[in-house]
GROMACS .gro file of N, CA and C in nm:
model
  537
    1UNK      N    1  10.276   8.491  12.140
    1UNK     CA    2  10.391   8.505  12.227
    1UNK      C    3  10.514   8.554  12.152
    2UNK      N    4  10.491   8.606  12.031
    2UNK     CA    5  10.604   8.654  11.951
    2UNK      C    6  10.580   8.797  11.908
    3UNK      N    7  10.684   8.869  11.888
    3UNK     CA    8  10.680   9.010  11.847
    3UNK      C    9  10.784   9.084  11.927
    4UNK      N   10  10.883   9.135  11.859
    4UNK     CA   11  10.997   9.197  11.925
    4UNK      C   12  10.970   9.340  11.968
    5UNK      N   13  11.055   9.388  12.059
    5UNK     CA   14  11.054   9.527  12.102
    5UNK      C   15  11.114   9.613  11.992
    6UNK      N   16  11.052   9.726  11.967
    6UNK     CA   17  11.107   9.829  11.879
    6UNK      C   18  11.115   9.955  11.963
    7UNK      N   19  11.235  10.001  11.993
    7UNK     CA   20  11.255  10.118  12.078
    7UNK      C   21  11.195  10.244  12.013
    8UNK      N   22  11.183  10.350  12.091
    8UNK     CA   23  11.129  10.477  12.041
    8UNK      C   24  11.219  10.531  11.931
    9UNK      N   25  11.156  10.565  11.818
    9UNK     CA   26  11.233  10.612  11.703
    9UNK      C   27  11.143  10.686  11.605
   10UNK      N   28  11.207  10.751  11.510
   10UNK     CA   29  11.141  10.806  11.392
   10UNK      C   30  11.194  10.725  11.274
   11UNK      N   31  11.109  10.680  11.186
   11UNK     CA   32  11.157  10.604  11.071
   11UNK      C   33  11.252  10.686  10.984
   12UNK      N   34  11.227  10.814  10.974
   12UNK     CA   35  11.316  10.896  10.892
   12UNK      C   36  11.460  10.893  10.944
   13UNK      N   37  11.480  10.873  11.073
   13UNK     CA   38  11.617  10.864  11.125
   13UNK      C   39  11.697  10.756  11.056
   14UNK      N   40  11.638  10.639  11.036
   14UNK     CA   41  11.706  10.530  10.966
   14UNK      C   42  11.718  10.562  10.818
   15UNK      N   43  11.612  10.613  10.760
   15UNK     CA   44  11.617  10.644  10.616
   15UNK      C   45  11.722  10.751  10.586
   16UNK      N   46  11.738  10.847  10.677
   16UNK     CA   47  11.838  10.952  10.659
   16UNK      C   48  11.979  10.896  10.679
   17UNK      N   49  12.003  10.832  10.793
   17UNK     CA   50  12.137  10.789  10.830
   17UNK      C   51  12.186  10.666  10.754
   18UNK      N   52  12.098  10.569  10.732
   18UNK     CA   53  12.140  10.446  10.665
   18UNK      C   54  12.121  10.452  10.514
   19UNK      N   55  12.014  10.517  10.470
   19UNK     CA   56  11.977  10.512  10.328
   19UNK      C   57  12.000  10.643  10.253
   20UNK      N   58  12.036  10.748  10.324
   20UNK     CA   59  12.059  10.880  10.266
   20UNK      C   60  11.936  10.935  10.191
   21UNK      N   61  11.819  10.921  10.253
   21UNK     CA   62  11.700  10.987  10.199
   21UNK      C   63  11.717  11.137  10.224
   22UNK      N   64  11.701  11.221  10.123
   22UNK     CA   65  11.731  11.363  10.139
   22UNK      C   66  11.643  11.439  10.239
   23UNK      N   67  11.512  11.420  10.236
   23UNK     CA   68  11.420  11.500  10.316
   23UNK      C   69  11.321  11.410  10.392
   24UNK      N   70  11.268  11.458  10.504
   24UNK     CA   71  11.167  11.380  10.577
   24UNK      C   72  11.027  11.395  10.516
   25UNK      N   73  11.021  11.387  10.387
   25UNK     CA   74  10.893  11.395  10.315
   25UNK      C   75  10.852  11.253  10.276
   26UNK      N   76  10.812  11.177  10.376
   26UNK     CA   77  10.777  11.036  10.354
   26UNK      C   78  10.672  10.996  10.457
   27UNK      N   79  10.609  10.883  10.430
   27UNK     CA   80  10.504  10.836  10.520
   27UNK      C   81  10.504  10.684  10.525
   28UNK      N   82  10.436  10.633  10.624
   28UNK     CA   83  10.417  10.489  10.639
   28UNK      C   84  10.270  10.455  10.633
   29UNK      N   85  10.244  10.337  10.581
   29UNK     CA   86  10.110  10.280  10.583
   29UNK      C   87  10.124  10.148  10.657
   30UNK      N   88  10.049  10.130  10.764
   30UNK     CA   89  10.048  10.003  10.838
   30UNK      C   90   9.911   9.939  10.820
   31UNK      N   91   9.910   9.815  10.773
   31UNK     CA   92   9.785   9.741  10.755
   31UNK      C   93   9.787   9.622  10.850
   32UNK      N   94   9.683   9.613  10.933
   32UNK     CA   95   9.673   9.502  11.029
   32UNK      C   96   9.624   9.377  10.956
   33UNK      N   97   9.704   9.272  10.956
   33UNK     CA   98   9.661   9.145  10.897
   33UNK      C   99   9.585   9.059  10.998
   34UNK      N  100   9.598   9.094  11.122
   34UNK     CA  101   9.522   9.030  11.230
   34UNK      C  102   9.479   9.140  11.325
   35UNK      N  103   9.393   9.106  11.419
   35UNK     CA  104   9.348   9.206  11.517
   35UNK      C  105   9.467   9.258  11.596
   36UNK      N  106   9.469   9.388  11.619
   36UNK     CA  107   9.569   9.449  11.707
   36UNK      C  108   9.494   9.496  11.830
   37UNK      N  109   9.538   9.448  11.947
   37UNK     CA  110   9.474   9.486  12.072
   37UNK      C  111   9.580   9.535  12.170
   38UNK      N  112   9.536   9.575  12.289
   38UNK     CA  113   9.628   9.631  12.387
   38UNK      C  114   9.727   9.529  12.443
   39UNK      N  115   9.706   9.402  12.416
   39UNK     CA  116   9.790   9.297  12.473
   39UNK      C  117   9.899   9.244  12.380
   40UNK      N  118   9.883   9.259  12.249
   40UNK     CA  119   9.977   9.194  12.157
   40UNK      C  120  10.081   9.289  12.098
   41UNK      N  121  10.122   9.387  12.179
   41UNK     CA  122  10.232   9.474  12.140
   41UNK      C  123  10.199   9.573  12.030
   42UNK      N  124  10.090   9.650  12.043
   42UNK     CA  125  10.054   9.744  11.937
   42UNK      C  126  10.158   9.854  11.923
   43UNK      N  127  10.160   9.918  11.808
   43UNK     CA  128  10.241  10.038  11.792
   43UNK      C  129  10.197  10.141  11.894
   44UNK      N  130  10.291  10.218  11.945
   44UNK     CA  131  10.261  10.330  12.033
   44UNK      C  132  10.313  10.456  11.965
   45UNK      N  133  10.230  10.558  11.959
   45UNK     CA  134  10.266  10.685  11.896
   45UNK      C  135  10.267  10.796  12.000
   46UNK      N  136  10.353  10.895  11.980
   46UNK     CA  137  10.348  11.017  12.059
   46UNK      C  138  10.284  11.124  11.970
   47UNK      N  139  10.156  11.155  11.993
   47UNK     CA  140  10.085  11.249  11.906
   47UNK      C  141  10.156  11.384  11.894
   48UNK      N  142  10.161  11.434  11.771
   48UNK     CA  143  10.220  11.565  11.745
   48UNK      C  144  10.371  11.567  11.735
   49UNK      N  145  10.437  11.458  11.767
   49UNK     CA  146  10.584  11.457  11.768
   49UNK      C  147  10.643  11.481  11.630
   50UNK      N  148  10.569  11.447  11.526
   50UNK     CA  149  10.619  11.468  11.390
   50UNK      C  150  10.633  11.615  11.356
   51UNK      N  151  10.561  11.701  11.426
   51UNK     CA  152  10.566  11.844  11.398
   51UNK      C  153  10.695  11.909  11.445
   52UNK      N  154  10.776  11.835  11.523
   52UNK     CA  155  10.903  11.887  11.574
   52UNK      C  156  11.018  11.861  11.478
   53UNK      N  157  10.991  11.793  11.367
   53UNK     CA  158  11.096  11.764  11.269
   53UNK      C  159  11.185  11.648  11.312
   54UNK      N  160  11.304  11.645  11.257
   54UNK     CA  161  11.398  11.535  11.281
   54UNK      C  162  11.464  11.557  11.417
   55UNK      N  163  11.453  11.457  11.504
   55UNK     CA  164  11.510  11.464  11.639
   55UNK      C  165  11.645  11.394  11.644
   56UNK      N  166  11.729  11.435  11.739
   56UNK     CA  167  11.858  11.369  11.758
   56UNK      C  168  11.835  11.223  11.796
   57UNK      N  169  11.916  11.135  11.740
   57UNK     CA  170  11.903  10.992  11.767
   57UNK      C  171  12.040  10.926  11.765
   58UNK      N  172  12.049  10.813  11.836
   58UNK     CA  173  12.172  10.734  11.840
   58UNK      C  174  12.145  10.599  11.776
   59UNK      N  175  12.250  10.544  11.716
   59UNK     CA  176  12.234  10.414  11.649
   59UNK      C  177  12.236  10.304  11.755
   60UNK      N  178  12.124  10.237  11.770
   60UNK     CA  179  12.108  10.130  11.870
   60UNK      C  180  12.112   9.996  11.798
   61UNK      N  181  12.215   9.918  11.827
   61UNK     CA  182  12.228   9.787  11.765
   61UNK      C  183  12.215   9.673  11.865
   62UNK      N  184  12.179   9.706  11.990
   62UNK     CA  185  12.176   9.599  12.091
   62UNK      C  186  12.044   9.581  12.163
   63UNK      N  187  11.964   9.685  12.184
   63UNK     CA  188  11.843   9.668  12.266
   63UNK      C  189  11.716   9.651  12.186
   64UNK      N  190  11.727   9.649  12.057
   64UNK     CA  191  11.608   9.635  11.974
   64UNK      C  192  11.631   9.523  11.874
   65UNK      N  193  11.525   9.475  11.814
   65UNK     CA  194  11.536   9.359  11.725
   65UNK      C  195  11.597   9.393  11.590
   66UNK      N  196  11.614   9.522  11.563
   66UNK     CA  197  11.666   9.566  11.434
   66UNK      C  198  11.745   9.693  11.460
   67UNK      N  199  11.860   9.712  11.399
   67UNK     CA  200  11.938   9.834  11.424
   67UNK      C  201  11.857   9.959  11.389
   68UNK      N  202  11.832  10.042  11.488
   68UNK     CA  203  11.750  10.162  11.471
   68UNK      C  204  11.825  10.285  11.521
   69UNK      N  205  11.785  10.398  11.471
   69UNK     CA  206  11.833  10.525  11.523
   69UNK      C  207  11.729  10.568  11.627
   70UNK      N  208  11.759  10.543  11.755
   70UNK     CA  209  11.661  10.559  11.862
   70UNK      C  210  11.679  10.692  11.935
   71UNK      N  211  11.572  10.734  11.999
   71UNK     CA  212  11.567  10.862  12.068
   71UNK      C  213  11.584  10.836  12.218
   72UNK      N  214  11.665  10.919  12.283
   72UNK     CA  215  11.699  10.895  12.423
   72UNK      C  216  11.578  10.913  12.515
   73UNK      N  217  11.586  10.852  12.630
   73UNK     CA  218  11.474  10.846  12.725
   73UNK      C  219  11.432  10.984  12.775
   74UNK      N  220  11.528  11.074  12.796
   74UNK     CA  221  11.493  11.207  12.845
   74UNK      C  222  11.406  11.281  12.743
   75UNK      N  223  11.443  11.271  12.616
   75UNK     CA  224  11.362  11.334  12.511
   75UNK      C  225  11.224  11.270  12.505
   76UNK      N  226  11.217  11.138  12.518
   76UNK     CA  227  11.087  11.069  12.515
   76UNK      C  228  11.000  11.117  12.630
   77UNK      N  229  11.057  11.130  12.750
   77UNK     CA  230  10.980  11.181  12.865
   77UNK      C  231  10.918  11.317  12.834
   78UNK      N  232  10.998  11.407  12.776
   78UNK     CA  233  10.950  11.541  12.745
   78UNK      C  234  10.841  11.536  12.638
   79UNK      N  235  10.859  11.452  12.537
   79UNK     CA  236  10.758  11.440  12.431
   79UNK      C  237  10.627  11.385  12.486
   80UNK      N  238  10.636  11.286  12.575
   80UNK     CA  239  10.515  11.225  12.632
   80UNK      C  240  10.444  11.325  12.723
   81UNK      N  241  10.520  11.404  12.800
   81UNK     CA  242  10.457  11.507  12.884
   81UNK      C  243  10.379  11.605  12.797
   82UNK      N  244  10.430  11.631  12.678
   82UNK     CA  245  10.369  11.728  12.585
   82UNK      C  246  10.250  11.669  12.511
   83UNK      N  247  10.261  11.540  12.466
   83UNK     CA  248  10.159  11.486  12.377
   83UNK      C  249  10.095  11.356  12.419
   84UNK      N  250  10.145  11.291  12.526
   84UNK     CA  251  10.089  11.163  12.568
   84UNK      C  252  10.134  11.049  12.477
   85UNK      N  253  10.070  10.935  12.495
   85UNK     CA  254  10.097  10.815  12.414
   85UNK      C  255   9.962  10.758  12.373
   86UNK      N  256   9.951  10.719  12.247
   86UNK     CA  257   9.832  10.647  12.200
   86UNK      C  258   9.878  10.518  12.135
   87UNK      N  259   9.792  10.417  12.140
   87UNK     CA  260   9.821  10.288  12.078
   87UNK      C  261   9.700  10.248  11.993
   88UNK      N  262   9.704  10.278  11.864
   88UNK     CA  263   9.590  10.243  11.777
   88UNK      C  264   9.566  10.092  11.775
   89UNK      N  265   9.439  10.055  11.787
   89UNK     CA  266   9.400   9.915  11.785
   89UNK      C  267   9.287   9.899  11.684
   90UNK      N  268   9.266   9.775  11.640
   90UNK     CA  269   9.157   9.753  11.547
   90UNK      C  270   9.158   9.613  11.491
   91UNK      N  271   9.052   9.578  11.417
   91UNK     CA  272   9.042   9.445  11.358
   91UNK      C  273   9.132   9.431  11.235
   92UNK      N  274   9.149   9.309  11.191
   92UNK     CA  275   9.224   9.284  11.068
   92UNK      C  276   9.166   9.370  10.956
   93UNK      N  277   9.253   9.425  10.874
   93UNK     CA  278   9.210   9.512  10.766
   93UNK      C  279   9.217   9.659  10.800
   94UNK      N  280   9.235   9.692  10.928
   94UNK     CA  281   9.249   9.832  10.968
   94UNK      C  282   9.380   9.886  10.911
   95UNK      N  283   9.383  10.017  10.890
   95UNK     CA  284   9.500  10.079  10.831
   95UNK      C  285   9.533  10.207  10.906
   96UNK      N  286   9.662  10.232  10.923
   96UNK     CA  287   9.710  10.356  10.984
   96UNK      C  288   9.807  10.420  10.885
   97UNK      N  289   9.797  10.550  10.868
   97UNK     CA  290   9.892  10.627  10.788
   97UNK      C  291   9.963  10.722  10.885
   98UNK      N  292  10.099  10.725  10.879
   98UNK     CA  293  10.168  10.817  10.969
   98UNK      C  294  10.297  10.870  10.907
   99UNK      N  295  10.332  10.992  10.948
   99UNK     CA  296  10.448  11.066  10.898
   99UNK      C  297  10.578  10.998  10.942
  100UNK      N  298  10.680  11.011  10.861
  100UNK     CA  299  10.809  10.947  10.890
  100UNK      C  300  10.879  11.007  11.011
  101UNK      N  301  10.837  11.124  11.058
  101UNK     CA  302  10.896  11.183  11.178
  101UNK      C  303  10.814  11.159  11.304
  102UNK      N  304  10.702  11.088  11.293
  102UNK     CA  305  10.622  11.057  11.411
  102UNK      C  306  10.701  10.960  11.499
  103UNK      N  307  10.720  10.996  11.625
  103UNK     CA  308  10.795  10.910  11.718
  103UNK      C  309  10.704  10.794  11.758
  104UNK      N  310  10.757  10.672  11.744
  104UNK     CA  311  10.677  10.553  11.774
  104UNK      C  312  10.766  10.439  11.823
  105UNK      N  313  10.701  10.339  11.882
  105UNK     CA  314  10.770  10.222  11.937
  105UNK      C  315  10.668  10.110  11.949
  106UNK      N  316  10.713   9.992  11.987
  106UNK     CA  317  10.621   9.885  12.024
  106UNK      C  318  10.688   9.793  12.124
  107UNK      N  319  10.606   9.740  12.214
  107UNK     CA  320  10.652   9.644  12.314
  107UNK      C  321  10.657   9.504  12.256
  108UNK      N  322  10.718   9.414  12.329
  108UNK     CA  323  10.713   9.274  12.289
  108UNK      C  324  10.569   9.223  12.309
  109UNK      N  325  10.538   9.116  12.242
  109UNK     CA  326  10.405   9.056  12.251
  109UNK      C  327  10.412   8.937  12.346
  110UNK      N  328  10.350   8.948  12.462
  110UNK     CA  329  10.346   8.839  12.558
  110UNK      C  330  10.212   8.766  12.557
  111UNK      N  331  10.127   8.802  12.464
  111UNK     CA  332   9.993   8.742  12.458
  111UNK      C  333   9.992   8.623  12.363
  112UNK      N  334   9.885   8.543  12.366
  112UNK     CA  335   9.873   8.433  12.271
  112UNK      C  336   9.823   8.477  12.132
  113UNK      N  337   9.802   8.608  12.113
  113UNK     CA  338   9.751   8.659  11.985
  113UNK      C  339   9.865   8.718  11.903
  114UNK      N  340   9.875   8.677  11.778
  114UNK     CA  341   9.979   8.729  11.689
  114UNK      C  342   9.960   8.878  11.664
  115UNK      N  343  10.071   8.943  11.637
  115UNK     CA  344  10.072   9.083  11.591
  115UNK      C  345  10.135   9.081  11.452
  116UNK      N  346  10.052   9.082  11.351
  116UNK     CA  347  10.103   9.073  11.213
  116UNK      C  348  10.053   9.194  11.136
  117UNK      N  349  10.146   9.277  11.093
  117UNK     CA  350  10.116   9.397  11.016
  117UNK      C  351  10.200   9.398  10.890
  118UNK      N  352  10.152   9.463  10.788
  118UNK     CA  353  10.230   9.490  10.667
  118UNK      C  354  10.256   9.640  10.666
  119UNK      N  355  10.379   9.678  10.637
  119UNK     CA  356  10.415   9.820  10.631
  119UNK      C  357  10.460   9.857  10.491
  120UNK      N  358  10.411   9.969  10.444
  120UNK     CA  359  10.457  10.029  10.320
  120UNK      C  360  10.514  10.165  10.356
  121UNK      N  361  10.629  10.196  10.303
  121UNK     CA  362  10.689  10.327  10.324
  121UNK      C  363  10.692  10.398  10.189
  122UNK      N  364  10.637  10.517  10.185
  122UNK     CA  365  10.620  10.588  10.059
  122UNK      C  366  10.677  10.729  10.067
  123UNK      N  367  10.735  10.773   9.955
  123UNK     CA  368  10.782  10.910   9.945
  123UNK      C  369  10.779  10.954   9.800
  124UNK      N  370  10.801  11.082   9.777
  124UNK     CA  371  10.809  11.133   9.641
  124UNK      C  372  10.926  11.065   9.570
  125UNK      N  373  10.911  11.037   9.442
  125UNK     CA  374  11.018  10.975   9.364
  125UNK      C  375  11.145  11.060   9.374
  126UNK      N  376  11.132  11.191   9.374
  126UNK     CA  377  11.249  11.280   9.383
  126UNK      C  378  11.320  11.270   9.518
  127UNK      N  379  11.257  11.210   9.617
  127UNK     CA  380  11.312  11.199   9.753
  127UNK      C  381  11.361  11.057   9.783
  128UNK      N  382  11.378  10.975   9.682
  128UNK     CA  383  11.414  10.835   9.705
  128UNK      C  384  11.549  10.819   9.775
  129UNK      N  385  11.570  10.703   9.834
  129UNK     CA  386  11.696  10.676   9.905
  129UNK      C  387  11.812  10.675   9.806
  130UNK      N  388  11.930  10.711   9.857
  130UNK     CA  389  12.048  10.724   9.771
  130UNK      C  390  12.156  10.619   9.800
  131UNK      N  391  12.147  10.551   9.914
  131UNK     CA  392  12.246  10.449   9.950
  131UNK      C  393  12.173  10.318   9.973
  132UNK      N  394  12.236  10.207   9.935
  132UNK     CA  395  12.169  10.077   9.936
  132UNK      C  396  12.250   9.977  10.018
  133UNK      N  397  12.264  10.002  10.146
  133UNK     CA  398  12.339   9.909  10.231
  133UNK      C  399  12.248   9.806  10.299
  134UNK      N  400  12.118   9.829  10.299
  134UNK     CA  401  12.024   9.732  10.356
  134UNK      C  402  11.968   9.646  10.243
  135UNK      N  403  11.923   9.523  10.275
  135UNK     CA  404  11.871   9.435  10.169
  135UNK      C  405  11.754   9.498  10.093
  136UNK      N  406  11.739   9.459   9.968
  136UNK     CA  407  11.638   9.519   9.881
  136UNK      C  408  11.496   9.497   9.932
  137UNK      N  409  11.470   9.384  10.001
  137UNK     CA  410  11.334   9.363  10.051
  137UNK      C  411  11.300   9.460  10.163
  138UNK      N  412  11.400   9.526  10.222
  138UNK     CA  413  11.378   9.628  10.324
  138UNK      C  414  11.386   9.768  10.264
  139UNK      N  415  11.486   9.791  10.181
  139UNK     CA  416  11.508   9.921  10.117
  139UNK      C  417  11.504   9.900   9.966
  140UNK      N  418  11.385   9.908   9.911
  140UNK     CA  419  11.361   9.876   9.770
  140UNK      C  420  11.439   9.969   9.678
  141UNK      N  421  11.469   9.923   9.559
  141UNK     CA  422  11.546  10.001   9.462
  141UNK      C  423  11.464  10.042   9.340
  142UNK      N  424  11.338  10.014   9.337
  142UNK     CA  425  11.252  10.051   9.224
  142UNK      C  426  11.179  10.180   9.260
  143UNK      N  427  11.213  10.288   9.192
  143UNK     CA  428  11.156  10.418   9.224
  143UNK      C  429  11.056  10.464   9.118
  144UNK      N  430  10.995  10.368   9.054
  144UNK     CA  431  10.890  10.399   8.956
  144UNK      C  432  10.770  10.458   9.030
  145UNK      N  433  10.716  10.569   8.980
  145UNK     CA  434  10.600  10.628   9.049
  145UNK      C  435  10.481  10.532   9.052
  146UNK      N  436  10.403  10.541   9.157
  146UNK     CA  437  10.280  10.463   9.168
  146UNK      C  438  10.179  10.517   9.067
  147UNK      N  439  10.113  10.428   8.998
  147UNK     CA  440  10.011  10.470   8.902
  147UNK      C  441   9.873  10.428   8.954
  148UNK      N  442   9.778  10.515   8.939
  148UNK     CA  443   9.642  10.484   8.980
  148UNK      C  444   9.576  10.392   8.877
  149UNK      N  445   9.503  10.295   8.927
  149UNK     CA  446   9.422  10.210   8.841
  149UNK      C  447   9.284  10.274   8.825
  150UNK      N  448   9.208  10.232   8.726
  150UNK     CA  449   9.072  10.287   8.709
  150UNK      C  450   8.985  10.262   8.833
  151UNK      N  451   8.881  10.340   8.846
  151UNK     CA  452   8.792  10.330   8.962
  151UNK      C  453   8.730  10.191   8.979
  152UNK      N  454   8.715  10.117   8.870
  152UNK     CA  455   8.652   9.985   8.879
  152UNK      C  456   8.754   9.871   8.894
  153UNK      N  457   8.875   9.904   8.940
  153UNK     CA  458   8.983   9.805   8.945
  153UNK      C  459   8.955   9.688   9.041
  154UNK      N  460   8.865   9.704   9.135
  154UNK     CA  461   8.836   9.595   9.228
  154UNK      C  462   8.730   9.500   9.175
  155UNK      N  463   8.663   9.538   9.067
  155UNK     CA  464   8.556   9.453   9.013
  155UNK      C  465   8.588   9.402   8.872
  156UNK      N  466   8.696   9.452   8.810
  156UNK     CA  467   8.737   9.407   8.677
  156UNK      C  468   8.884   9.370   8.679
  157UNK      N  469   8.923   9.279   8.592
  157UNK     CA  470   9.064   9.239   8.581
  157UNK      C  471   9.142   9.341   8.500
  158UNK      N  472   9.261   9.375   8.549
  158UNK     CA  473   9.353   9.462   8.477
  158UNK      C  474   9.490   9.395   8.480
  159UNK      N  475   9.564   9.408   8.373
  159UNK     CA  476   9.698   9.352   8.367
  159UNK      C  477   9.791   9.443   8.446
  160UNK      N  478   9.832   9.396   8.562
  160UNK     CA  479   9.920   9.473   8.649
  160UNK      C  480  10.048   9.393   8.668
  161UNK      N  481  10.162   9.447   8.626
  161UNK     CA  482  10.288   9.373   8.643
  161UNK      C  483  10.321   9.355   8.790
  162UNK      N  484  10.357   9.235   8.829
  162UNK     CA  485  10.395   9.204   8.966
  162UNK      C  486  10.544   9.169   8.967
  163UNK      N  487  10.628   9.258   9.015
  163UNK     CA  488  10.772   9.237   9.003
  163UNK      C  489  10.823   9.112   9.075
  164UNK      N  490  10.764   9.075   9.187
  164UNK     CA  491  10.812   8.959   9.262
  164UNK      C  492  10.702   8.855   9.276
  165UNK      N  493  10.624   8.833   9.169
  165UNK     CA  494  10.509   8.742   9.178
  165UNK      C  495  10.550   8.598   9.208
  166UNK      N  496  10.676   8.561   9.179
  166UNK     CA  497  10.724   8.425   9.206
  166UNK      C  498  10.805   8.418   9.334
  167UNK      N  499  10.791   8.517   9.420
  167UNK     CA  500  10.865   8.518   9.547
  167UNK      C  501  10.981   8.617   9.542
  168UNK      N  502  11.043   8.637   9.654
  168UNK     CA  503  11.154   8.732   9.665
  168UNK      C  504  11.279   8.672   9.600
  169UNK      N  505  11.337   8.742   9.502
  169UNK     CA  506  11.459   8.690   9.440
  169UNK      C  507  11.574   8.687   9.541
  170UNK      N  508  11.660   8.589   9.530
  170UNK     CA  509  11.771   8.571   9.623
  170UNK      C  510  11.857   8.697   9.633
  171UNK      N  511  11.883   8.763   9.520
  171UNK     CA  512  11.969   8.882   9.523
  171UNK      C  513  11.906   8.997   9.601
  172UNK      N  514  11.773   8.998   9.614
  172UNK     CA  515  11.706   9.104   9.689
  172UNK      C  516  11.724   9.088   9.840
  173UNK      N  517  11.766   8.971   9.885
  173UNK     CA  518  11.783   8.945  10.027
  173UNK      C  519  11.922   8.986  10.077
  174UNK      N  520  12.012   9.016   9.986
  174UNK     CA  521  12.151   9.047  10.023
  174UNK      C  522  12.172   9.197  10.028
  175UNK      N  523  12.242   9.246  10.133
  175UNK     CA  524  12.277   9.389  10.134
  175UNK      C  525  12.388   9.415  10.031
  176UNK      N  526  12.388   9.532   9.974
  176UNK     CA  527  12.496   9.573   9.885
  176UNK      C  528  12.605   9.636   9.967
  177UNK      N  529  12.723   9.645   9.913
  177UNK     CA  530  12.833   9.711   9.983
  177UNK      C  531  12.796   9.856  10.006
  178UNK      N  532  12.832   9.907  10.124
  178UNK     CA  533  12.801  10.047  10.156
  178UNK      C  534  12.879  10.139  10.063
  179UNK      N  535  12.811  10.246  10.021
  179UNK     CA  536  12.874  10.342   9.930
  179UNK      C  537  12.959  10.439  10.007
   0.00000   0.00000   0.00000
C-alpha cells in the first residue's frame, strides 16, 4: 500500500536543470528487489520517446513525491498517441536499462505488494554532474570510472573497496549550498 506517484518526466531534465549535467549521454539501470506487477505501481515508459531528445519541462514541486522537471499533459498525449505506453513487469532480480531521455512515470501503489527497486544512474566520467545541490546519496560526487572485475568474480573473492560499507555517512545526507 506504499509507493508514491512520479509524474511523467525524463531523468535528464533533473540532471540538466538541478545538477548541470552537460549532455543527455546517460542511462538508468532499474533492478527489481521484489516482483513488479501491474498492480503495485510499475514504471510506465513511452516507447521511442528518448529519440526526440530533451523535451520542455516545468519544475513540479507539489504533485509528485520528489521535485521533478515534469512534462506537460498535452505533450504526453501526443507522445502516447505516437508510441503508446508499456509497463515492464517481472520477478525479483529482473533488470531494465533505459536512456535518460526516455519519458517515464509511475502510479501510486494501492496493492498489498511492495514495489522495491534499486536504481543506478550511469554516464561517461566526462559527462558528470557539475552542481551539487542535492544530497550526495542522490547525486553522488565520486566520478571514478567503473572498473571491470575478472570473469570469475562471482566465484572467487576479490578485494573490492566499498566506500560506504559501514552505512551512509551523515555528511552524504545533507545538500550542499547551490553554486
